[in-house]
Short mmCIF file of C-alpha atoms in Angstrom, two decimals:
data_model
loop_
_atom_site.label_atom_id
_atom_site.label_comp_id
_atom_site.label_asym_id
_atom_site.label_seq_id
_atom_site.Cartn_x
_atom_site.Cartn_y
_atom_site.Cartn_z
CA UNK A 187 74.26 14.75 -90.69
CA UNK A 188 75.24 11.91 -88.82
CA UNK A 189 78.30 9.47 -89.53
CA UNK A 190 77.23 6.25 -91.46
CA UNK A 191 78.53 4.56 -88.53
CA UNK A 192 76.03 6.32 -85.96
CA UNK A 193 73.00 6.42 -88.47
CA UNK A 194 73.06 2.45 -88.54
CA UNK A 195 73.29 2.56 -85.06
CA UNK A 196 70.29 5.07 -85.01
CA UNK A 197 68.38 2.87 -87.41
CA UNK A 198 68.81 -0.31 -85.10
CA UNK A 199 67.30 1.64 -82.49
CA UNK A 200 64.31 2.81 -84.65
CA UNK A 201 64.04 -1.26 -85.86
CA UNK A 202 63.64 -2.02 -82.35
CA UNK A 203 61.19 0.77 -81.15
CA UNK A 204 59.05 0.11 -84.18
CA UNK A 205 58.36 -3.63 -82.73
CA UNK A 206 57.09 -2.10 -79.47
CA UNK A 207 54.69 0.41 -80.41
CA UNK A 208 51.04 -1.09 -79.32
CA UNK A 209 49.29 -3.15 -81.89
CA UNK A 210 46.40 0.37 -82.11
CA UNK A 211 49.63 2.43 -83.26
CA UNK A 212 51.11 -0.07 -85.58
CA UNK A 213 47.15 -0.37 -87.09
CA UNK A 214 46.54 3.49 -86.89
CA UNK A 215 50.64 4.75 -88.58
CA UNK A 216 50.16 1.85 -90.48
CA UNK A 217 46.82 3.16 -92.24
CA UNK A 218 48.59 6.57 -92.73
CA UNK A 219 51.14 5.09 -94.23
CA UNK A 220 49.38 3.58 -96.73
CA UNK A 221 47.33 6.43 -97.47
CA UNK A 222 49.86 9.11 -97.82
CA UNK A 223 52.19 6.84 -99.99
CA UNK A 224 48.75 6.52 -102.10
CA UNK A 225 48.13 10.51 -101.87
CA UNK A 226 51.48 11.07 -103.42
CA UNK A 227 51.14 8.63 -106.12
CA UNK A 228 47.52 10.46 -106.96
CA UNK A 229 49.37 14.19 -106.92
CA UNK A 230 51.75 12.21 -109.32
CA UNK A 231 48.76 11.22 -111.72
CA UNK A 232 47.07 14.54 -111.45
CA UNK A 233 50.46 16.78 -111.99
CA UNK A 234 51.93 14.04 -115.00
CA UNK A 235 48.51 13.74 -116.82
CA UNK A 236 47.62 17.81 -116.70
CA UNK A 237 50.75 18.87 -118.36
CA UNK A 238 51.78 15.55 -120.71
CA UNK A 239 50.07 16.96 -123.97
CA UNK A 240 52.06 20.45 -123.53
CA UNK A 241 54.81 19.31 -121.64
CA UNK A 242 55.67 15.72 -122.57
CA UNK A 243 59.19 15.76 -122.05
CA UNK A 244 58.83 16.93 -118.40
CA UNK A 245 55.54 15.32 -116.88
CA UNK A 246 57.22 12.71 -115.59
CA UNK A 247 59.86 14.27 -113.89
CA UNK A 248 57.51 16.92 -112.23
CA UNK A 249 55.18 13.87 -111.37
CA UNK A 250 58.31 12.51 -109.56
CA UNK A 251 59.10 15.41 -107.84
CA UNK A 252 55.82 15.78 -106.01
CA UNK A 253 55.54 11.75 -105.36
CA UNK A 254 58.26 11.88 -102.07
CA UNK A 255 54.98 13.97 -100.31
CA UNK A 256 54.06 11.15 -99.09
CA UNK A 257 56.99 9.56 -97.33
CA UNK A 258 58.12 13.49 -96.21
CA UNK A 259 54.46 13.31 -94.01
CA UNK A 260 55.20 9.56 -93.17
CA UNK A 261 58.73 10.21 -91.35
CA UNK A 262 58.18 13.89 -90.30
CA UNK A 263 54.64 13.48 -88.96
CA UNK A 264 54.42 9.71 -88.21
CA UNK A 265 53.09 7.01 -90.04
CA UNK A 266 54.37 3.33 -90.90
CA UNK A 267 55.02 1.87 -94.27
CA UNK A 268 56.09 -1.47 -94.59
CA UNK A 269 59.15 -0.48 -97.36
CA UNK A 270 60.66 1.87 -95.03
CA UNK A 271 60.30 -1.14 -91.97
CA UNK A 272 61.63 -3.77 -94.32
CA UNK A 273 65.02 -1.81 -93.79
CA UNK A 274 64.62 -0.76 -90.38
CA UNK A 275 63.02 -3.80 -88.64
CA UNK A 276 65.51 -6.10 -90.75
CA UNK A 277 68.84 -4.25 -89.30
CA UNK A 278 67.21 -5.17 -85.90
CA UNK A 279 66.74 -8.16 -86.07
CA UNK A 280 70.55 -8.34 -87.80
CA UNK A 281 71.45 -6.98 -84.66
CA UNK A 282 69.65 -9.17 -82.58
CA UNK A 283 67.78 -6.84 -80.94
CA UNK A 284 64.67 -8.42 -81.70
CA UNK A 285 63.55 -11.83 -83.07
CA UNK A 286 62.38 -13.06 -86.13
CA UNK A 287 58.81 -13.81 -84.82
CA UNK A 288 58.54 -10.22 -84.06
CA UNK A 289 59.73 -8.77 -87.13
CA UNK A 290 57.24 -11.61 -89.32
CA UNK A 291 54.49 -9.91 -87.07
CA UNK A 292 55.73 -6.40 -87.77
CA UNK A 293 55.60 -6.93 -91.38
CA UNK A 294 51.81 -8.49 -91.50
CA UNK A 295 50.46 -5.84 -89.68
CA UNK A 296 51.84 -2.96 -91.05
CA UNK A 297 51.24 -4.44 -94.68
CA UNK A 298 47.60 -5.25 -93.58
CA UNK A 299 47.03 -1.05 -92.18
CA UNK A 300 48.56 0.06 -95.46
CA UNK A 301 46.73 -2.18 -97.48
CA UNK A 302 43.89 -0.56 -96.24
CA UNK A 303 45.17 2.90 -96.43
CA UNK A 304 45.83 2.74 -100.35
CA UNK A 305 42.42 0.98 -100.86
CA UNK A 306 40.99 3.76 -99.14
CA UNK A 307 42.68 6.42 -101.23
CA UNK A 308 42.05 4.82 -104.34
CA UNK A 309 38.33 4.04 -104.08
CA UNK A 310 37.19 7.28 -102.01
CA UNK A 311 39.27 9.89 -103.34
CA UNK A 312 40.06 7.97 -106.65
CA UNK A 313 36.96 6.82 -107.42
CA UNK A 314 34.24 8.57 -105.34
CA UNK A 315 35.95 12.24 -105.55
CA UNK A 316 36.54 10.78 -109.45
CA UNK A 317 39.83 11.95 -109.33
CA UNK A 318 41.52 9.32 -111.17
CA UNK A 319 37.99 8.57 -112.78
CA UNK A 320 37.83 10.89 -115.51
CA UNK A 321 39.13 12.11 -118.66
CA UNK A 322 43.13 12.51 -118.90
CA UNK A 323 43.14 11.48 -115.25
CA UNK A 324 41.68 8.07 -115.89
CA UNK A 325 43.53 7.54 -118.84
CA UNK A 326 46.73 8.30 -117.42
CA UNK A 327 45.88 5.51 -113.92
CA UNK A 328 45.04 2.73 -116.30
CA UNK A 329 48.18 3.73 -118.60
CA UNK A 330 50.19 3.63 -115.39
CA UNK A 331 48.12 0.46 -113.83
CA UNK A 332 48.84 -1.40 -117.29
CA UNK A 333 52.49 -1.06 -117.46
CA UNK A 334 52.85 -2.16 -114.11
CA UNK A 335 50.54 -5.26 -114.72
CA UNK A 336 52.67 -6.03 -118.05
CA UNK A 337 55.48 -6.65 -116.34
CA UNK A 338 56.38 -10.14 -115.98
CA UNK A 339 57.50 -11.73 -112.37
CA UNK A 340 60.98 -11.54 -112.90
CA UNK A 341 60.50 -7.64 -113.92
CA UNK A 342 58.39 -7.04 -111.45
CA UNK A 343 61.05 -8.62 -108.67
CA UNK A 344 63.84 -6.60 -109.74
CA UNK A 345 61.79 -3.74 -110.11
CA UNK A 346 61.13 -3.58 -106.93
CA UNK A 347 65.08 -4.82 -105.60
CA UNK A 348 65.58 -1.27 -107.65
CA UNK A 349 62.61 0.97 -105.44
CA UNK A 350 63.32 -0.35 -102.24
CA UNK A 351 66.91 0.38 -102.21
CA UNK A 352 65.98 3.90 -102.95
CA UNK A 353 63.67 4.09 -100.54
CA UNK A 354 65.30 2.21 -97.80
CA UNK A 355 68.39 4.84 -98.48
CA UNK A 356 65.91 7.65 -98.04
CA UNK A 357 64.42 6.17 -94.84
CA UNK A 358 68.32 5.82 -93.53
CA UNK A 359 68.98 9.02 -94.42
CA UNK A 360 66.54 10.46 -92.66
CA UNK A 361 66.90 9.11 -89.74
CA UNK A 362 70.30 10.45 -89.96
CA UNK A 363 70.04 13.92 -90.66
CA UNK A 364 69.36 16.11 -87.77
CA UNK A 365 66.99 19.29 -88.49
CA UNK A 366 64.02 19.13 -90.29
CA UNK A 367 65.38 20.30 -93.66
CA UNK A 368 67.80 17.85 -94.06
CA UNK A 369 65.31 15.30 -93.24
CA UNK A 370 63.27 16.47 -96.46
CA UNK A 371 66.18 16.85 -98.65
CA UNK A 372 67.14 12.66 -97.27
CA UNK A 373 63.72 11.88 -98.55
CA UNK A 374 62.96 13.93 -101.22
CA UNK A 375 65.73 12.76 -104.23
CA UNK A 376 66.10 9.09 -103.38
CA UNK A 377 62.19 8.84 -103.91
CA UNK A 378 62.20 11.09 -106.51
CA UNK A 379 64.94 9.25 -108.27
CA UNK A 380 62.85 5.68 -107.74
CA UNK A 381 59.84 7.21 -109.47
CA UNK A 382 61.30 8.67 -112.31
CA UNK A 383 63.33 5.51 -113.25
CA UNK A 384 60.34 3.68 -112.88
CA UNK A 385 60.90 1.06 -110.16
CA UNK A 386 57.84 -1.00 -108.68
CA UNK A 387 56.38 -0.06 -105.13
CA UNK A 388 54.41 -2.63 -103.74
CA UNK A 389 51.85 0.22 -101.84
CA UNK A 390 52.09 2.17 -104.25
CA UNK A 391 50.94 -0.16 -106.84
CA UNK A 392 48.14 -1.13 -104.20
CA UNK A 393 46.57 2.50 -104.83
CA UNK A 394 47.28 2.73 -108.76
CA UNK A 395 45.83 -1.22 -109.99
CA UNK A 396 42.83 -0.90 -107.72
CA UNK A 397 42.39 2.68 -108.54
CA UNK A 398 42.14 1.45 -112.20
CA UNK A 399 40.09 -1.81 -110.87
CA UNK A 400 37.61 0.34 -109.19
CA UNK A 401 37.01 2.19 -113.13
CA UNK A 402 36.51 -1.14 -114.87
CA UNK A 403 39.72 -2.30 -115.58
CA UNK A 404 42.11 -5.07 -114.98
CA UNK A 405 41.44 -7.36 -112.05
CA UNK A 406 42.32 -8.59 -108.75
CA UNK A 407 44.29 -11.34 -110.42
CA UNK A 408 46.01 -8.84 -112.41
CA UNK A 409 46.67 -6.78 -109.08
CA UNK A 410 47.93 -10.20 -107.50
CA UNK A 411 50.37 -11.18 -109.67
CA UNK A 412 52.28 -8.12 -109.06
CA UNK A 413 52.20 -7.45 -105.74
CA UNK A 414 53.79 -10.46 -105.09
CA UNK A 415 56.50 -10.75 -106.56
CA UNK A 416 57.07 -6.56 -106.15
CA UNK A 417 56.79 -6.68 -102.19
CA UNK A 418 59.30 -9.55 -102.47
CA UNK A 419 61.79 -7.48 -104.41
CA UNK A 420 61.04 -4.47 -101.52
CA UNK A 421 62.49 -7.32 -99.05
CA UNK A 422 65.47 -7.87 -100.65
CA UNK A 423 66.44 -4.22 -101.49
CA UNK A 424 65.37 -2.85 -97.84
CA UNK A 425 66.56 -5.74 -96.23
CA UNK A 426 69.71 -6.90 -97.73
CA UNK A 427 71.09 -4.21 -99.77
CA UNK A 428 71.01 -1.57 -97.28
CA UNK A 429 70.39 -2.92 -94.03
CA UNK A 430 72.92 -6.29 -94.15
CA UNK A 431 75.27 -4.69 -96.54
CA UNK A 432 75.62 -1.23 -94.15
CA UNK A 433 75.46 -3.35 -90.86
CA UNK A 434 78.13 -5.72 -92.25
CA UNK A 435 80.05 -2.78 -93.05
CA UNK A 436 79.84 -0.67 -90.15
CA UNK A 437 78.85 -2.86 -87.23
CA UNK A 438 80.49 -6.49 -88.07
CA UNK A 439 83.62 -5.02 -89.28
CA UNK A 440 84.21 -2.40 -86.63
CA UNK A 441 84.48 -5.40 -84.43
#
């Protein structure tokens, strides 16, 4: 592994070279991004709801474990989610490397490819393939769509403060260790740790509520009204508590 002082300097320099990819990359990564955080989530449905009648006190936890699929693919193979570049961007633009104007534009774009990524997953595989239309797999997407609808705003903001830390640690890890297995192991238990506890992903919860929409229930006032106030708590645990806090520490201080 790198130093913490060379993996923030690492992580400015992926901030910065994530602003200049061309707009058909951001829109392409972007899409895969949103789709393989969304094809983890549905492994996570499909694994938690086939074993929680026999093995209650574990589904969760093996759901969890297969969940950080997703963001392995993203980092290892390429893709863009807009958790990981609320982190990564942010420390660049701490840096100065780029401006505020391009990190706004960054962040719209990329939201707007993965937005369309998880819709994809959830209404072609989810609800076309009927994977997370039927039986114990249907029951267990609205169970997990409801309790992230019943949160209220304030929940739902800290809730996601609490995932994007993780995940913004797991991104900065990565990009920190140096052969492929470490990478995996960087990703792997943050993730796996945010999904277990239960914190609030705002892609994520753009596959899960609409996979649930797409079988009748809830609405897209319902999916609203958490998104919102979840991608805002993703901002403030990427952005501040682990890409200010570790540049303070390691780049302002040093000087």
């Amino acid at each position: 592994m790198h130093t913490p002082e060379e993996m923030t300097k690492i992580t400015i320099e992926m901030g910065y070279k994530k602003i200049h990819k061309t707009l058909e990359a951001k829109l392409i990564l972007g899409f895969i991004g949103g789709a393989m955080i969304s094809l983890g989530y549905l492994a996570y449905i499909r694994v938690v709801a086939s074993i929680a009648e026999t093995l209650p006190s574990i589904a969760s936890l093996a759901g969890a474990a297969v969940f950080p699929i997703g963001l392995i693919v993203i980092l290892l193979a390429g893709g863009e989610l807009i958790t990981g570049n609320m982190m990564a961007v942010s420390i660049s633009y701490f840096a100065k490397k780029i401006t505020l104007k391009e990190l706004l534009n960054n962040w719209a774009v990329i939201t707007f490819a993965n937005i369309l990524g998880a819709l994809f997953v959830a209404y072609f595989f989810g609800h076309v393939v009927g994977l997370t239309g039927t039986g114990i797999y249907l029951e267990e997407t609205v169970k997990v769509a409801g309790a992230k609808i019943s949160a209220t705003p304030l929940q739902a903001f800290i809730s996601g403060i609490g995932c994007n830390w993780f995940v913004g640690l797991a991104v900065w890890l990565n990009y920190g260790a140096k052969s492929a297995s470490d990478k995996i192991l960087s990703i792997w238990f943050p993730v796996m740790t945010f999904v277990a506890i239960g914190f609030q992903h705002s892609v994520a919860n753009l596959f899960v509520i609409p996979a649930a929409i797409f079988e009748g229930h809830y609405t897209w006032v319902d999916l609203l009204s958490n998104v919102l106030p979840v991608y805002a708590g993703n901002i403030l645990g990427g952005a501040i508590l682990v890409s200010f806090f570790y540049y303070r520490a390691y780049i302002v201080s040093h000087h």
